[in-house]
Amino acid sequence: MVYKRIEYEDLKANLGQYVDLATSAMGGSIVAVTDEFFAPATRMISPTPALHAPGKHCETGHWMDGWETKRHNRSYDWCIVKLGVSGSIRGFDIDTSWFTGNQAPAASVDAAFIPEGGNIDDAQWVEILPRVDLPPTCHNVFVLEKETAVYTHVRINNHPDGGIARFRVYGQVTPQWSQNINEVVDLAFVGNGGRVVYATNEHYAPANNVLLPGNGENADDGWQTKRSRIPGHSDQIVIKLGDKGHIFKIELDTTHFKGNYPDKFKVEGTNTNNEIPSNDAEWTTILTPSSTGPHSQFYFDAIHHDQVYSHARVSIIPDGGFKRVRLYGIRQGGQIPSLPLSNFPFSSIIAEPLTAEKYAPFGEVIEARQTNKVTSANQGTASKHHHVAKVTNAFPNNSGKVNLCVFRSAPTKQLPFVVKMFERHPYSSQQFIPMTHGQTRGYLVVVCLNKEDGSPDLSTIRAFVASPTQGISYRQGVWHHPMVTLDGVTDFACLVHENDVDNDNCQEAYVDKVIVHVPGFHGNAKI
């Protein structure tokens, strides 16, 4: 594969129109890794810039914000990343920031296409970036001469060992559309191929953030412009939709924007085959200037929904920022439903990668983490991570007996996944540990807390994609959906306490349906 190395300052000019397919913000995850003794590979796909933490230490030594393997590898280390969405690849940033003498001195990248339910052991790997040198503490940006074929996984090879702070894989999303062309979808969502092709100002954060799944952590992962003092000013972004279509409903999310949200915002549409609409493009108003507010979600009915659009122009008046924008509609050729949409706003959420911090209100993630107490075991050949989850048996009269069992779970046949019920265990925690590492890419965890009356509180609902190396512990009394396997039959070891009273063991509650979008997974859809 022919490539060129460019300066980091030139990244935006060369790769600015592409998406980081590997970032955890897109649903990217670590599938397998040879070694992560000094620092876990999950940090390498964090969406945030690498941190410098002088003086900060952990159990294995100096804390590093990236992936770092132990020394003296006789061959080389590697890490397999499942892309958040499949796509063709155009370039990379292999960032060694703050690794001043412990960086990987060289790296190469392979890629593979693994269909839904496929086994990673059967993957056919293709080299897409040959071995390249990596100087210390800098961004190393490489642009391929042409886009690759469509891939689902990449493998970064660390020659022979050392650290990589961040690994960015820039490419073009290949959306996986439903076979039902009448289905209402978010035409702007990055997972459906939407992307920002123009922005007037990105002073505090890039505009492409507004198309990401979920609603992020803080205002930094939205879009925010600098303040304007010019009368009549407005800032704009132009979104190329994932496919041409009709727009019926608009969602503006200002979560975490509490004093810097826009006063008003406006949406227009045009239809063109150009990547960026020309200066003389004709724009049709889809939403007239409408008021917004702080830290909330706002829904609006679109006008002129009979027209087909390829691009949307979102204007904020006069400036400010927001977290996400959703443009719900159908693709060109679909049947326009009865409007306004009677079941909107949809109760929908987007599953995000499972982390211990995000999951903490509901229980524990069962995995080896440096935050656990770690001791040496097995005559020094293993490390023992203590108390990874709290096991609770609170049955009255000591009636609960331990049940160590195995759940064999078939994969769901329909995505997005529809949640209609929850269950909880009033007297027991429940732990699930997958036993099919390498044969599946993950499973879905959906949880929520209790209202004062004990019923499920859907305002707290969260959905997570757990990797095959992560177990899950549901805290006593936490509402959760039964286990959902995503792309292959999965065996789970399950630990729970039970007695002979059904209502003591498990309670169920049916709820208004909630649609869970799972980036990177498509049920029975063929790639």
Coordinates of C-alpha atoms in Angstrom, one line a residue:
M1 CA 0.0 0.0 0.0
V2 CA 1.5 3.4 -1.1
Y3 CA 1.4 6.0 1.6
K4 CA 3.0 9.3 2.6
R5 CA 3.9 10.8 6.0
I6 CA 2.6 14.3 6.6
E7 CA 3.0 16.9 9.3
Y8 CA 0.3 16.9 12.0
E9 CA -0.6 20.5 11.2
D10 CA -1.7 19.2 7.7
L11 CA -3.9 16.5 9.1
K12 CA -7.1 18.5 8.8
A13 CA -6.4 19.5 5.2
N14 CA -5.7 15.9 4.2
L15 CA -8.0 13.8 6.5
G16 CA -10.5 16.4 7.9
Q17 CA -13.4 15.0 5.8
Y18 CA -12.9 11.5 7.3
V19 CA -14.1 10.0 10.5
D20 CA -12.0 8.2 13.2
L21 CA -13.5 4.8 12.8
A22 CA -11.6 3.3 15.8
T23 CA -12.4 5.7 18.6
S24 CA -14.5 4.5 21.5
A25 CA -16.8 7.4 20.9
M26 CA -17.9 5.6 17.8
G27 CA -18.2 2.3 19.6
G28 CA -14.7 1.1 18.7
S29 CA -13.4 -1.6 21.2
I30 CA -10.4 -3.7 21.9
V31 CA -10.9 -7.3 20.8
A32 CA -7.5 -8.9 21.6
V33 CA -4.1 -7.8 22.7
T34 CA -0.8 -9.6 23.3
D35 CA 0.3 -7.6 26.3
E36 CA -0.7 -4.5 28.2
F37 CA 1.5 -4.8 31.3
F38 CA 2.1 -1.1 31.8
A39 CA -1.0 0.5 30.3
P40 CA -4.3 -0.9 28.9
A41 CA -5.0 -0.8 25.2
T42 CA -8.4 0.8 25.8
R43 CA -6.7 4.1 26.4
M44 CA -5.3 4.1 22.9
I45 CA -8.8 4.6 21.4
S46 CA -10.0 7.2 23.8
P47 CA -11.5 10.2 21.9
T48 CA -9.6 12.7 24.1
P49 CA -6.0 13.8 23.6
A50 CA -3.4 11.9 25.6
L51 CA -2.6 13.3 29.0
H52 CA 0.8 14.0 30.6
A53 CA 0.9 13.0 34.2
P54 CA 4.3 13.5 35.7
G55 CA 4.7 11.9 39.1
K56 CA 1.6 9.8 38.8
H57 CA 2.3 6.1 39.4
C58 CA 0.3 2.8 39.5
E59 CA 1.0 -0.7 40.5
T60 CA 3.3 -1.4 37.5
G61 CA 5.2 1.9 37.4
H62 CA 4.7 5.3 35.9
W63 CA 1.1 5.9 34.8
M64 CA 0.9 6.4 31.0
D65 CA -2.1 7.5 29.0
G66 CA -2.0 5.0 26.2
W67 CA -1.2 1.4 25.5
E68 CA 2.2 0.2 26.7
T69 CA 3.6 -3.4 26.7
K70 CA 6.5 -4.8 28.8
R71 CA 10.1 -4.8 27.5
H72 CA 12.2 -7.2 25.6
N73 CA 9.7 -8.8 23.3
R74 CA 11.5 -11.3 21.0
S75 CA 9.0 -10.8 18.2
Y76 CA 6.4 -8.0 18.4
D77 CA 3.2 -7.1 20.2
W78 CA -0.2 -6.4 18.5
C79 CA -3.6 -5.2 19.4
I80 CA -6.9 -5.9 17.4
V81 CA -9.4 -3.0 17.4
K82 CA -13.0 -3.6 16.3
L83 CA -14.0 -0.5 14.4
G84 CA -17.1 1.3 15.7
V85 CA -18.6 1.1 12.2
S86 CA -17.3 -0.6 9.2
G87 CA -15.7 1.5 6.5
S88 CA -12.9 2.2 4.0
I89 CA -9.7 3.6 5.4
R90 CA -7.6 6.5 4.2
G91 CA -5.1 7.4 6.9
F92 CA -3.8 7.0 10.5
D93 CA -2.4 9.0 13.4
I94 CA -0.2 6.8 15.5
D95 CA 0.4 9.2 18.4
T96 CA 3.3 8.7 20.8
S97 CA 2.6 11.8 22.9
W98 CA 4.4 11.8 26.3
F99 CA 6.2 8.5 25.5
T100 CA 9.6 10.0 25.4
G101 CA 11.8 6.9 25.4
N102 CA 9.4 4.1 26.0
Q103 CA 7.4 4.5 22.7
A104 CA 7.0 1.8 20.2
P105 CA 9.9 2.5 17.8
A106 CA 7.9 1.2 14.8
A107 CA 4.4 0.1 13.9
S108 CA 2.4 -1.4 11.0
V109 CA -1.3 -1.9 10.5
D110 CA -3.3 -4.8 9.1
A111 CA -7.0 -4.9 8.4
A112 CA -9.7 -7.6 8.0
F113 CA -13.4 -7.8 7.2
I114 CA -15.2 -10.1 9.6
P115 CA -18.9 -10.6 8.9
E116 CA -21.4 -10.6 11.7
G117 CA -21.0 -13.7 13.8
G118 CA -17.7 -14.5 12.2
N119 CA -14.7 -15.9 14.2
I120 CA -11.8 -13.6 14.5
D121 CA -9.5 -16.7 14.4
D122 CA -10.5 -17.1 10.8
A123 CA -9.8 -13.5 9.8
Q124 CA -7.8 -12.9 6.6
W125 CA -5.5 -10.0 7.5
V126 CA -4.2 -7.6 4.8
E127 CA -1.4 -5.2 5.4
I128 CA -2.6 -1.6 4.8
L129 CA 0.3 0.3 6.3
P130 CA 3.8 -1.2 6.2
R131 CA 6.2 -0.9 9.0
V132 CA 6.9 2.8 9.8
D133 CA 9.2 4.5 12.3
L134 CA 7.7 6.2 15.3
P135 CA 9.7 9.0 16.9
P136 CA 9.0 9.8 20.6
T137 CA 6.2 12.1 21.9
C138 CA 4.7 13.2 18.6
H139 CA 1.8 12.6 16.2
N140 CA 2.7 10.4 13.3
V141 CA 0.2 10.9 10.5
F142 CA 0.1 8.7 7.4
V143 CA -2.1 9.2 4.4
L144 CA -2.8 6.3 2.0
E145 CA -2.7 7.0 -1.7
K146 CA -6.2 5.7 -2.0
E147 CA -9.0 4.4 0.2
T148 CA -8.9 0.7 1.1
A149 CA -11.7 -1.8 0.8
V150 CA -14.3 -1.9 3.5
Y151 CA -13.0 -3.4 6.8
T152 CA -14.5 -4.1 10.2
H153 CA -11.3 -4.7 12.2
V154 CA -7.7 -3.4 12.3
R155 CA -4.6 -4.8 13.9
I156 CA -1.8 -2.4 15.0
N157 CA 1.5 -4.2 15.3
N158 CA 3.9 -2.7 17.9
H159 CA 7.5 -3.5 16.7
P160 CA 8.9 -4.9 19.0
D161 CA 7.2 -3.4 22.1
G162 CA 6.6 -0.1 23.9
G163 CA 3.9 2.5 24.0
I164 CA 1.4 4.2 21.7
A165 CA -0.7 7.0 23.2
R166 CA -3.5 7.2 20.6
F167 CA -4.4 5.3 17.5
R168 CA -6.7 7.1 15.0
V169 CA -8.0 5.3 12.0
Y170 CA -9.5 7.8 9.5
G171 CA -11.9 6.5 7.0
Q172 CA -15.3 6.7 5.3
V173 CA -18.2 5.0 7.0
T174 CA -20.0 2.3 5.1
P175 CA -23.6 2.5 6.5
Q176 CA -25.6 -0.7 7.1
W177 CA -29.1 0.3 6.2
S178 CA -32.2 -1.6 7.2
Q179 CA -33.8 -3.6 4.4
N180 CA -37.0 -1.7 5.2
I181 CA -36.6 1.5 3.2
N182 CA -39.7 3.0 5.0
E183 CA -38.0 2.9 8.4
V184 CA -37.5 6.2 10.1
V185 CA -33.8 6.8 10.8
D186 CA -31.4 9.6 11.7
L187 CA -30.1 10.6 8.3
A188 CA -27.4 12.7 9.9
F189 CA -25.9 10.1 12.3
V190 CA -22.3 9.4 11.6
G191 CA -23.0 5.6 11.8
N192 CA -25.3 6.1 8.9
G193 CA -22.6 7.9 6.9
G194 CA -23.5 11.5 7.9
R195 CA -20.6 13.9 8.2
V196 CA -20.0 17.7 8.5
V197 CA -18.4 19.0 5.3
Y198 CA -18.3 22.7 6.3
A199 CA -18.2 24.7 9.5
T200 CA -17.9 28.5 10.0
N201 CA -16.1 28.2 13.3
E202 CA -14.7 25.3 15.4
H203 CA -12.9 27.3 18.1
Y204 CA -13.6 25.1 21.1
A205 CA -14.6 21.7 19.5
P206 CA -15.0 20.2 16.1
A207 CA -18.4 20.2 14.5
N208 CA -18.4 16.5 13.6
N209 CA -19.0 15.8 17.3
V210 CA -22.6 16.6 16.9
L211 CA -23.2 13.5 14.8
L212 CA -21.6 11.0 17.2
P213 CA -23.6 8.4 19.1
G214 CA -24.7 9.0 22.7
N215 CA -24.6 12.4 24.3
G216 CA -21.0 12.3 25.5
E217 CA -19.3 13.3 28.8
N218 CA -19.2 17.1 28.7
A219 CA -19.4 20.2 26.5
D220 CA -16.0 19.4 25.0
D221 CA -17.5 16.6 22.9
G222 CA -20.1 18.8 21.3
W223 CA -19.6 21.7 18.9
Q224 CA -18.9 25.2 20.3
T225 CA -17.9 28.4 18.5
K226 CA -16.2 31.5 19.9
R227 CA -18.3 34.5 21.0
S228 CA -19.3 37.0 18.3
R229 CA -19.8 40.7 18.8
I230 CA -21.0 41.4 15.3
P231 CA -24.8 42.3 15.0
G232 CA -26.7 39.8 12.9
H233 CA -24.0 37.1 13.2
S234 CA -24.7 33.4 13.0
D235 CA -22.5 30.3 12.8
Q236 CA -23.3 27.3 10.6
I237 CA -22.4 23.8 9.8
V238 CA -23.3 21.9 6.6
I239 CA -24.1 18.2 7.1
K240 CA -23.9 15.7 4.2
L241 CA -26.6 13.2 5.0
G242 CA -25.8 9.5 5.0
D243 CA -28.2 9.1 2.1
K244 CA -30.6 11.4 0.3
G245 CA -34.0 11.5 2.0
H246 CA -37.0 13.3 3.5
I247 CA -36.7 14.9 7.0
F248 CA -39.7 14.8 9.3
K249 CA -38.4 15.5 12.8
I250 CA -35.4 17.4 14.3
E251 CA -33.8 16.9 17.6
L252 CA -31.4 19.4 19.1
D253 CA -29.5 18.3 22.3
T254 CA -27.9 20.9 24.4
T255 CA -26.8 18.5 27.2
H256 CA -23.9 20.1 29.2
F257 CA -24.4 23.4 27.5
K258 CA -25.8 25.4 30.4
G259 CA -24.8 29.0 29.6
N260 CA -23.3 28.6 26.2
Y261 CA -26.3 27.2 24.2
P262 CA -27.5 29.1 21.1
D263 CA -30.3 31.6 21.5
K264 CA -32.0 30.2 18.4
F265 CA -31.2 27.7 15.7
K266 CA -32.4 27.1 12.1
V267 CA -32.3 24.2 9.7
E268 CA -32.3 24.3 5.9
G269 CA -31.9 21.6 3.2
T270 CA -30.7 21.3 -0.3
N271 CA -30.3 18.5 -2.9
T272 CA -27.0 18.2 -4.8
N273 CA -24.6 15.6 -5.9
N274 CA -21.6 17.8 -4.8
E275 CA -19.7 16.9 -1.7
I276 CA -20.1 20.5 -0.5
P277 CA -23.0 22.5 -1.9
S278 CA -21.9 25.3 -4.2
N279 CA -22.3 29.0 -3.3
D280 CA -25.3 29.3 -5.5
A281 CA -27.1 26.2 -4.1
E282 CA -30.8 26.7 -3.4
W283 CA -31.7 26.1 0.3
T284 CA -35.2 25.3 1.6
T285 CA -36.1 26.2 5.1
I286 CA -36.9 23.0 7.1
L287 CA -37.1 24.7 10.5
T288 CA -37.5 28.4 11.0
P289 CA -35.4 30.1 13.7
S290 CA -36.5 28.4 16.9
S291 CA -35.6 29.0 20.6
T292 CA -33.5 26.6 22.5
G293 CA -32.5 26.3 26.2
P294 CA -29.8 24.9 28.5
H295 CA -28.9 21.3 29.2
S296 CA -31.9 19.6 27.5
Q297 CA -33.3 18.0 24.4
F298 CA -35.6 19.9 22.0
Y299 CA -37.8 18.4 19.3
F300 CA -39.3 20.1 16.3
D301 CA -41.5 19.1 13.3
A302 CA -39.9 19.8 10.0
I303 CA -41.6 21.6 7.2
H304 CA -41.4 20.9 3.5
H305 CA -41.0 17.2 4.3
D306 CA -42.1 16.2 0.8
Q307 CA -38.8 17.4 -0.6
V308 CA -35.6 15.2 -0.9
Y309 CA -32.4 16.5 0.6
S310 CA -28.8 15.6 0.4
H311 CA -27.4 18.2 2.8
A312 CA -28.7 20.1 5.8
R313 CA -27.4 23.4 7.0
V314 CA -27.8 24.0 10.7
S315 CA -27.4 27.6 11.8
I316 CA -27.0 28.8 15.4
I317 CA -28.0 32.3 16.1
P318 CA -25.8 34.1 17.0
D319 CA -23.2 31.7 18.4
G320 CA -22.6 29.1 21.1
G321 CA -22.8 25.4 20.9
F322 CA -24.8 22.2 21.3
K323 CA -24.1 18.5 21.9
R324 CA -25.9 16.6 19.2
V325 CA -28.3 17.1 16.3
R326 CA -30.6 14.4 14.9
L327 CA -32.4 14.6 11.6
Y328 CA -35.1 11.9 11.5
G329 CA -36.6 10.9 8.2
I330 CA -36.7 8.2 5.6
R331 CA -34.4 7.5 2.7
Q332 CA -35.3 8.6 -0.8
G333 CA -37.8 6.1 -2.3
G334 CA -39.4 5.3 1.1
Q335 CA -43.1 5.9 1.8
I336 CA -43.8 9.1 3.7
P337 CA -45.7 8.1 6.9
S338 CA -48.7 9.9 8.4
L339 CA -47.3 13.2 9.8
P340 CA -46.6 14.5 12.3
L341 CA -45.0 11.4 13.7
S342 CA -47.4 10.2 16.4
N343 CA -44.9 8.2 18.3
F344 CA -42.2 10.9 18.5
P345 CA -40.1 11.9 20.3
F346 CA -38.9 8.3 20.1
S347 CA -37.8 6.8 23.4
S348 CA -34.4 5.8 22.1
I349 CA -30.9 5.6 23.4
I350 CA -27.5 4.7 21.9
A351 CA -25.4 2.0 23.5
E352 CA -21.9 3.1 24.5
P353 CA -18.8 1.1 25.3
L354 CA -18.9 -0.4 28.8
T355 CA -16.6 1.2 31.4
A356 CA -16.5 0.7 35.2
E357 CA -16.9 4.4 35.7
K358 CA -20.1 4.8 33.6
Y359 CA -21.6 1.6 35.0
A360 CA -20.9 2.4 38.6
P361 CA -24.5 3.4 39.6
F362 CA -25.8 0.0 38.6
G363 CA -23.1 -2.5 39.7
E364 CA -19.5 -3.5 38.8
V365 CA -17.7 -4.4 35.6
I366 CA -15.8 -7.7 36.2
E367 CA -12.4 -7.3 34.7
A368 CA -8.7 -6.9 35.7
R369 CA -8.2 -3.2 36.6
Q370 CA -5.3 -1.5 38.3
T371 CA -7.9 0.2 40.6
N372 CA -8.5 -3.2 42.2
K373 CA -6.2 -4.5 45.0
V374 CA -3.7 -6.6 43.1
T375 CA -1.4 -9.2 44.6
S376 CA 1.0 -11.8 43.1
A377 CA -0.4 -15.3 42.8
N378 CA 0.5 -18.8 41.4
Q379 CA 4.1 -18.5 42.4
G380 CA 4.5 -15.2 40.6
T381 CA 3.0 -16.3 37.3
A382 CA -0.3 -14.5 37.8
S383 CA -1.7 -11.3 39.3
K384 CA -4.8 -11.6 41.5
H385 CA -7.3 -8.8 41.3
H386 CA -9.4 -8.7 44.5
H387 CA -13.1 -7.9 45.1
V388 CA -14.0 -7.1 41.4
A389 CA -17.7 -7.3 42.3
K390 CA -19.9 -7.3 45.4
V391 CA -21.8 -10.5 45.9
T392 CA -25.0 -9.9 47.9
N393 CA -27.3 -12.5 49.5
A394 CA -29.9 -10.5 51.4
F395 CA -32.7 -13.1 51.5
P396 CA -34.9 -13.0 54.7
N397 CA -34.3 -15.9 57.1
N398 CA -31.2 -16.9 55.3
S399 CA -33.3 -18.6 52.7
G400 CA -31.2 -17.7 49.6
K401 CA -28.9 -20.4 48.3
V402 CA -26.1 -19.9 45.8
N403 CA -26.8 -21.0 42.3
L404 CA -23.7 -21.2 40.0
C405 CA -25.2 -21.8 36.5
V406 CA -24.5 -21.4 32.8
F407 CA -26.7 -19.3 30.5
R408 CA -26.4 -20.2 26.8
S409 CA -27.6 -17.1 25.0
A410 CA -28.5 -17.0 21.3
P411 CA -27.9 -13.7 19.4
T412 CA -30.7 -11.2 18.8
K413 CA -32.1 -11.2 15.3
Q414 CA -33.3 -7.6 15.3
L415 CA -31.3 -4.4 15.7
P416 CA -31.9 -1.7 16.8
F417 CA -33.0 -3.6 19.9
V418 CA -36.4 -2.9 21.4
V419 CA -36.6 -2.9 25.2
K420 CA -40.1 -3.7 26.5
M421 CA -39.5 -5.1 30.0
F422 CA -37.0 -5.1 32.8
E423 CA -36.3 -7.6 35.6
R424 CA -34.6 -7.2 39.0
H425 CA -33.5 -9.5 41.8
P426 CA -34.7 -7.9 45.1
Y427 CA -32.4 -9.9 47.4
S428 CA -29.5 -10.9 45.3
S429 CA -26.8 -9.5 43.1
Q430 CA -26.3 -11.3 39.8
Q431 CA -23.0 -11.8 37.9
F432 CA -22.5 -12.8 34.3
I433 CA -19.1 -13.8 32.9
P434 CA -18.8 -14.6 29.2
M435 CA -16.9 -17.8 28.3
T436 CA -16.6 -17.5 24.6
H437 CA -13.8 -14.9 24.2
G438 CA -12.7 -14.5 20.6
Q439 CA -15.9 -16.1 19.1
T440 CA -18.1 -13.0 19.6
R441 CA -17.6 -9.3 19.7
G442 CA -19.7 -8.4 22.6
Y443 CA -23.1 -8.3 24.3
L444 CA -25.7 -5.7 25.3
V445 CA -26.3 -4.5 28.8
V446 CA -29.4 -2.4 29.5
V447 CA -30.1 -1.1 33.0
C448 CA -32.0 1.5 35.0
L449 CA -32.6 2.5 38.6
N450 CA -35.7 2.5 40.7
K451 CA -38.3 5.2 41.2
E452 CA -39.5 5.9 44.7
D453 CA -42.4 3.4 44.2
G454 CA -39.9 0.7 43.1
S455 CA -40.8 0.7 39.4
P456 CA -38.2 1.2 36.6
D457 CA -37.1 4.8 36.3
L458 CA -36.7 5.2 32.5
S459 CA -35.1 8.6 33.0
T460 CA -32.0 6.7 34.2
I461 CA -31.9 4.1 31.5
R462 CA -28.4 3.4 30.1
A463 CA -27.2 0.8 27.5
F464 CA -23.7 -0.5 27.2
V465 CA -21.8 -2.8 24.8
A466 CA -19.6 -5.2 26.9
S467 CA -16.6 -6.8 25.3
P468 CA -16.0 -10.6 25.5
T469 CA -13.3 -9.9 28.2
Q470 CA -15.8 -8.1 30.5
G471 CA -18.2 -9.6 32.9
I472 CA -21.1 -7.7 34.4
S473 CA -22.5 -7.6 37.9
Y474 CA -26.0 -6.3 38.5
R475 CA -26.3 -4.8 41.9
Q476 CA -29.2 -6.1 44.2
G477 CA -32.5 -4.5 43.2
V478 CA -31.2 -2.9 40.0
W479 CA -33.5 -3.2 37.0
H480 CA -31.9 -4.8 33.9
H481 CA -33.0 -6.3 30.7
P482 CA -32.3 -10.0 30.3
M483 CA -29.0 -10.7 28.6
V484 CA -28.8 -9.7 24.9
T485 CA -26.0 -11.4 22.8
L486 CA -25.2 -9.5 19.7
D487 CA -23.4 -11.6 17.1
G488 CA -23.0 -15.2 18.2
V489 CA -24.1 -17.8 20.7
T490 CA -22.5 -17.0 24.0
D491 CA -22.1 -19.0 27.2
F492 CA -22.2 -17.1 30.4
A493 CA -21.2 -18.3 33.9
C494 CA -23.9 -16.8 36.2
L495 CA -23.7 -16.5 40.0
V496 CA -27.0 -15.7 41.8
H497 CA -28.7 -16.5 45.0
E498 CA -32.3 -17.9 45.0
N499 CA -34.9 -19.5 47.2
D500 CA -38.2 -21.3 46.4
V501 CA -40.3 -18.2 46.0
D502 CA -40.5 -16.9 42.4
N503 CA -41.2 -13.3 43.4
D504 CA -38.3 -13.3 45.8
N505 CA -36.0 -14.5 43.0
C506 CA -37.0 -12.3 40.1
Q507 CA -39.5 -9.5 39.6
E508 CA -40.5 -8.3 36.1
A509 CA -41.9 -4.9 34.9
Y510 CA -43.2 -4.0 31.5
V511 CA -42.4 -0.5 30.2
D512 CA -43.2 1.6 27.2
K513 CA -40.8 0.5 24.5
V514 CA -37.3 2.0 24.3
I515 CA -35.3 1.6 21.1
V516 CA -31.6 0.9 21.7
H517 CA -29.2 1.7 18.8
V518 CA -26.0 -0.4 18.9
P519 CA -23.2 1.1 16.8
G520 CA -21.2 -1.5 14.9
F521 CA -23.8 -4.3 15.2
H522 CA -26.6 -5.0 12.7
G523 CA -28.4 -8.2 13.8
N524 CA -29.1 -10.3 10.7
A525 CA -28.2 -7.6 8.3
K526 CA -25.6 -8.6 5.7
I527 CA -22.5 -6.5 5.4

